[in-house]
């Protein structure tokens, strides 16, 4: 049975994807294809390169410890005017920080250079900023493709590939299971957009990032009305901000039940396949 796995956008909530990979491994299953957007592309790239869920967890642990304070300083101390750079190329390069530096710190020397060297076929989604459409990247250099897929507008600088200026794929396809349905017998989609509790006041950063996640949730809902994946999993992640990479343990605690649900539903799908011949 060919299983397609789609890992969605969601910032720090993307740590939940690691638990979902654990569910696959506990059953001895491996996706035939993976598609990812934004943080989903980051995790998918690691897994498609041959890393286990435990190895990715160790990498994520290093990131959470090393970068949580740095992110907090970035968001609280830099001038908010920098958030507007995306809309005025004369001011800056379109974001607060380079996603290449982030990925270099995360991936290190762990990654193949091209899609063709991966152990599992991978597709990542980015957005053509000026063309206002989806761009699927599945061949050629790997790091720039993942970098483009996670280039959250105003936070990470856009990436130019083949003459197109690319930003975060979550603006057009935050959960790209549609890329898998025609080539797989079973499609699994993991939505990690998360939820926020009502608050009396919102910070500027909260307003920007939560609005982005509202848009992503609306896109996913519309996609599901058109066509559902075979297995849809949405961990109940609450009040984890998109850039709170220091809250990995919170995401894990909230996502445990979803991992168990995925494991159960995968086992049922395999059993049904065996019974059906």
Short mmCIF file of C-alpha atoms in Angstrom, two decimals:
data_model
loop_
_atom_site.label_atom_id
_atom_site.label_comp_id
_atom_site.label_asym_id
_atom_site.label_seq_id
_atom_site.Cartn_x
_atom_site.Cartn_y
_atom_site.Cartn_z
CA UNK A 1 0.00 0.00 0.00
CA UNK A 2 1.41 3.35 -1.06
CA UNK A 3 0.90 5.92 1.69
CA UNK A 4 1.21 9.63 1.01
CA UNK A 5 1.93 11.91 3.97
CA UNK A 6 1.24 15.66 3.95
CA UNK A 7 2.78 17.78 6.70
CA UNK A 8 1.17 21.18 7.04
CA UNK A 9 2.24 24.69 7.99
CA UNK A 10 2.03 25.94 11.56
CA UNK A 11 5.23 27.42 12.92
CA UNK A 12 6.33 25.99 16.27
CA UNK A 13 3.28 23.72 16.24
CA UNK A 14 5.19 21.78 13.60
CA UNK A 15 7.00 19.93 16.39
CA UNK A 16 3.81 17.82 16.42
CA UNK A 17 4.82 16.37 13.06
CA UNK A 18 7.62 14.49 14.82
CA UNK A 19 5.08 12.62 16.95
CA UNK A 20 3.12 11.70 13.83
CA UNK A 21 6.27 10.22 12.31
CA UNK A 22 6.63 8.17 15.50
CA UNK A 23 3.19 6.68 14.81
CA UNK A 24 4.34 5.52 11.37
CA UNK A 25 7.51 4.00 12.78
CA UNK A 26 5.70 2.22 15.61
CA UNK A 27 3.73 0.30 12.97
CA UNK A 28 6.72 -0.31 10.73
CA UNK A 29 5.25 1.92 8.03
CA UNK A 30 7.04 4.33 5.73
CA UNK A 31 5.38 6.88 3.43
CA UNK A 32 5.88 6.31 -0.27
CA UNK A 33 5.74 10.07 -0.84
CA UNK A 34 5.78 13.16 1.36
CA UNK A 35 4.54 16.69 0.71
CA UNK A 36 5.20 19.59 3.04
CA UNK A 37 4.54 23.29 3.45
CA UNK A 38 6.54 25.72 5.59
CA UNK A 39 7.52 23.95 8.83
CA UNK A 40 6.00 20.83 7.29
CA UNK A 41 8.56 21.11 4.51
CA UNK A 42 11.35 21.48 7.07
CA UNK A 43 10.37 18.30 8.94
CA UNK A 44 9.55 16.44 5.72
CA UNK A 45 12.98 17.26 4.34
CA UNK A 46 14.68 15.73 7.36
CA UNK A 47 12.52 12.60 7.26
CA UNK A 48 12.84 12.12 3.52
CA UNK A 49 16.61 12.32 3.92
CA UNK A 50 16.53 9.17 6.03
CA UNK A 51 16.41 10.64 9.53
CA UNK A 52 14.26 8.80 12.07
CA UNK A 53 11.68 10.50 14.26
CA UNK A 54 14.07 10.14 17.22
CA UNK A 55 16.88 11.82 15.29
CA UNK A 56 14.61 14.67 14.23
CA UNK A 57 13.46 15.03 17.85
CA UNK A 58 17.09 15.40 18.94
CA UNK A 59 17.67 18.08 16.31
CA UNK A 60 14.48 19.86 17.38
CA UNK A 61 15.61 19.72 20.99
CA UNK A 62 18.85 21.48 20.11
CA UNK A 63 16.88 24.15 18.25
CA UNK A 64 14.42 24.69 21.11
CA UNK A 65 17.15 25.18 23.69
CA UNK A 66 19.45 27.26 21.50
CA UNK A 67 16.96 29.53 19.77
CA UNK A 68 14.04 30.22 22.11
CA UNK A 69 15.68 33.25 23.76
CA UNK A 70 17.05 34.52 20.45
CA UNK A 71 13.59 34.48 18.88
CA UNK A 72 12.12 36.31 21.86
CA UNK A 73 14.73 39.03 21.54
CA UNK A 74 14.16 39.25 17.80
CA UNK A 75 10.45 39.86 18.21
CA UNK A 76 10.54 42.12 21.25
CA UNK A 77 13.58 44.29 20.68
CA UNK A 78 13.81 44.95 16.94
CA UNK A 79 11.91 47.88 15.55
CA UNK A 80 8.43 46.93 14.39
CA UNK A 81 9.02 49.00 11.28
CA UNK A 82 11.15 46.13 10.02
CA UNK A 83 7.94 44.10 9.61
CA UNK A 84 7.01 46.40 6.77
CA UNK A 85 10.12 45.67 4.71
CA UNK A 86 8.33 43.11 2.55
CA UNK A 87 6.21 45.89 1.12
CA UNK A 88 9.09 48.28 0.41
CA UNK A 89 12.09 46.61 -1.26
CA UNK A 90 14.02 49.87 -0.95
CA UNK A 91 14.02 49.53 2.84
CA UNK A 92 15.27 45.96 3.13
CA UNK A 93 15.19 42.44 1.80
CA UNK A 94 11.66 41.55 2.81
CA UNK A 95 12.09 39.97 6.24
CA UNK A 96 13.68 40.23 9.65
CA UNK A 97 16.06 37.29 9.23
CA UNK A 98 17.35 34.92 6.57
CA UNK A 99 15.73 31.49 6.53
CA UNK A 100 18.99 30.14 5.09
CA UNK A 101 20.76 30.90 8.37
CA UNK A 102 17.92 29.22 10.26
CA UNK A 103 18.05 26.10 8.08
CA UNK A 104 21.83 25.92 8.17
CA UNK A 105 21.63 25.89 11.96
CA UNK A 106 18.89 23.24 11.89
CA UNK A 107 20.14 20.99 9.11
CA UNK A 108 23.88 21.48 9.49
CA UNK A 109 25.67 18.82 7.44
CA UNK A 110 22.79 16.40 7.78
CA UNK A 111 21.09 16.92 4.44
CA UNK A 112 21.55 15.85 0.83
CA UNK A 113 22.02 18.72 -1.57
CA UNK A 114 19.25 17.77 -4.02
CA UNK A 115 15.76 16.26 -4.06
CA UNK A 116 17.09 13.43 -6.20
CA UNK A 117 19.31 12.23 -3.33
CA UNK A 118 16.45 11.84 -0.86
CA UNK A 119 15.30 8.42 0.37
CA UNK A 120 11.62 9.31 -0.03
CA UNK A 121 10.23 11.43 -2.89
CA UNK A 122 9.40 14.89 -1.56
CA UNK A 123 7.37 17.84 -2.82
CA UNK A 124 7.41 21.20 -1.05
CA UNK A 125 5.07 24.12 -1.64
CA UNK A 126 6.05 27.77 -1.97
CA UNK A 127 4.19 30.84 -3.22
CA UNK A 128 5.13 32.99 -6.20
CA UNK A 129 4.90 36.41 -4.57
CA UNK A 130 4.37 38.43 -7.74
CA UNK A 131 2.54 35.70 -9.66
CA UNK A 132 0.26 35.02 -6.67
CA UNK A 133 0.16 31.28 -7.24
CA UNK A 134 1.40 27.95 -5.96
CA UNK A 135 4.86 26.67 -6.86
CA UNK A 136 5.62 22.98 -6.26
CA UNK A 137 9.31 22.22 -5.87
CA UNK A 138 10.39 18.58 -6.19
CA UNK A 139 13.66 18.57 -8.13
CA UNK A 140 17.04 20.27 -8.00
CA UNK A 141 18.63 21.98 -4.97
CA UNK A 142 16.87 21.05 -1.74
CA UNK A 143 17.85 23.76 0.75
CA UNK A 144 16.63 26.76 -1.31
CA UNK A 145 13.30 24.99 -1.90
CA UNK A 146 12.70 24.38 1.81
CA UNK A 147 13.94 27.90 2.52
CA UNK A 148 11.33 29.29 0.12
CA UNK A 149 8.54 27.14 1.53
CA UNK A 150 9.09 28.53 5.03
CA UNK A 151 9.75 32.18 4.05
CA UNK A 152 6.98 33.63 6.22
CA UNK A 153 6.31 37.14 4.87
CA UNK A 154 7.86 39.83 7.05
CA UNK A 155 9.79 37.31 9.16
CA UNK A 156 12.04 35.44 6.73
CA UNK A 157 13.44 36.96 3.57
CA UNK A 158 11.88 35.78 0.27
CA UNK A 159 13.87 33.37 -1.91
CA UNK A 160 14.46 33.75 -5.63
CA UNK A 161 14.35 30.50 -7.63
CA UNK A 162 14.28 30.34 -11.43
CA UNK A 163 13.53 34.06 -11.62
CA UNK A 164 10.54 33.92 -9.27
CA UNK A 165 10.39 35.56 -5.85
CA UNK A 166 9.03 32.89 -3.50
CA UNK A 167 7.51 33.16 -0.03
CA UNK A 168 5.86 30.81 2.45
CA UNK A 169 3.69 28.15 0.80
CA UNK A 170 1.15 28.48 3.59
CA UNK A 171 -0.32 31.49 1.82
CA UNK A 172 -1.69 29.25 -0.95
CA UNK A 173 -1.59 25.61 0.22
CA UNK A 174 -0.95 25.10 3.93
CA UNK A 175 -1.78 21.37 3.85
CA UNK A 176 -0.73 19.92 0.47
CA UNK A 177 -2.34 16.48 0.52
CA UNK A 178 -3.80 17.19 -2.91
CA UNK A 179 -0.31 16.65 -4.35
CA UNK A 180 -0.45 13.01 -3.24
CA UNK A 181 -3.94 11.70 -3.95
CA UNK A 182 -3.36 10.61 -7.55
CA UNK A 183 -0.22 8.62 -6.76
CA UNK A 184 -1.04 7.01 -3.41
CA UNK A 185 -3.52 4.45 -2.11
CA UNK A 186 -3.88 6.19 1.25
CA UNK A 187 -3.43 9.89 1.92
CA UNK A 188 -2.64 11.16 5.43
CA UNK A 189 -2.84 14.89 6.20
CA UNK A 190 -1.52 16.49 9.40
CA UNK A 191 -2.90 19.97 10.16
CA UNK A 192 -0.90 21.80 12.85
CA UNK A 193 -2.27 25.34 12.52
CA UNK A 194 -3.42 25.17 16.14
CA UNK A 195 -5.81 27.41 18.05
CA UNK A 196 -5.64 30.51 20.23
CA UNK A 197 -7.74 31.31 23.28
CA UNK A 198 -9.72 34.58 23.18
CA UNK A 199 -7.75 37.44 24.72
CA UNK A 200 -8.70 41.00 25.64
CA UNK A 201 -5.71 42.47 23.82
CA UNK A 202 -3.36 41.33 21.07
CA UNK A 203 0.20 42.36 20.45
CA UNK A 204 1.26 43.50 17.01
CA UNK A 205 3.06 40.21 16.42
CA UNK A 206 0.02 38.19 17.56
CA UNK A 207 -2.21 40.15 15.22
CA UNK A 208 -0.02 39.51 12.19
CA UNK A 209 0.71 35.83 12.78
CA UNK A 210 -2.75 34.86 14.00
CA UNK A 211 -4.33 36.54 10.97
CA UNK A 212 -2.03 34.45 8.78
CA UNK A 213 -3.14 31.28 10.57
CA UNK A 214 -6.82 32.22 10.24
CA UNK A 215 -6.26 32.43 6.48
CA UNK A 216 -4.56 29.04 6.48
CA UNK A 217 -7.43 27.45 8.40
CA UNK A 218 -9.92 28.84 5.89
CA UNK A 219 -7.91 27.44 2.96
CA UNK A 220 -7.74 24.00 4.58
CA UNK A 221 -11.48 24.00 5.32
CA UNK A 222 -12.25 24.83 1.69
CA UNK A 223 -9.91 22.10 0.45
CA UNK A 224 -11.61 19.54 2.69
CA UNK A 225 -15.01 20.52 1.33
CA UNK A 226 -13.71 19.76 -2.14
CA UNK A 227 -11.89 16.54 -1.26
CA UNK A 228 -11.03 14.93 2.06
CA UNK A 229 -7.78 13.07 2.69
CA UNK A 230 -8.23 9.44 3.73
CA UNK A 231 -6.89 10.23 7.20
CA UNK A 232 -7.09 13.76 8.58
CA UNK A 233 -5.35 14.50 11.88
CA UNK A 234 -5.48 17.84 13.70
CA UNK A 235 -3.63 17.89 17.03
CA UNK A 236 -5.35 20.02 19.65
CA UNK A 237 -2.55 22.56 20.07
CA UNK A 238 -3.63 25.67 21.95
CA UNK A 239 -1.87 28.98 22.62
CA UNK A 240 1.52 28.19 21.12
CA UNK A 241 2.68 31.15 19.05
CA UNK A 242 4.15 30.53 15.63
CA UNK A 243 7.69 31.48 16.63
CA UNK A 244 7.79 29.94 20.11
CA UNK A 245 10.31 27.26 19.24
CA UNK A 246 11.22 26.92 22.92
CA UNK A 247 7.83 25.29 23.64
CA UNK A 248 8.48 21.92 22.04
CA UNK A 249 7.48 20.03 25.20
CA UNK A 250 4.14 21.85 25.34
CA UNK A 251 3.42 20.93 21.72
CA UNK A 252 4.35 17.31 22.42
CA UNK A 253 2.08 17.12 25.46
CA UNK A 254 -0.88 18.55 23.55
CA UNK A 255 -0.25 16.37 20.47
CA UNK A 256 0.06 12.99 22.17
CA UNK A 257 -3.62 12.04 21.71
CA UNK A 258 -3.42 12.89 18.00
CA UNK A 259 -0.39 10.63 17.61
CA UNK A 260 -2.34 7.79 19.22
CA UNK A 261 -5.31 8.47 16.94
CA UNK A 262 -3.09 8.38 13.86
CA UNK A 263 -1.50 5.12 14.97
CA UNK A 264 -4.93 3.56 15.45
CA UNK A 265 -6.28 4.74 12.11
CA UNK A 266 -3.17 3.65 10.22
CA UNK A 267 -3.43 0.19 11.80
CA UNK A 268 -7.09 0.00 10.79
CA UNK A 269 -6.24 1.02 7.23
CA UNK A 270 -3.54 -1.63 6.96
CA UNK A 271 -5.85 -4.28 8.39
CA UNK A 272 -8.61 -3.30 5.95
CA UNK A 273 -6.14 -3.51 3.09
CA UNK A 274 -5.07 -7.01 4.15
CA UNK A 275 -8.67 -8.18 4.47
CA UNK A 276 -9.53 -6.75 1.09
CA UNK A 277 -6.56 -8.38 -0.59
#
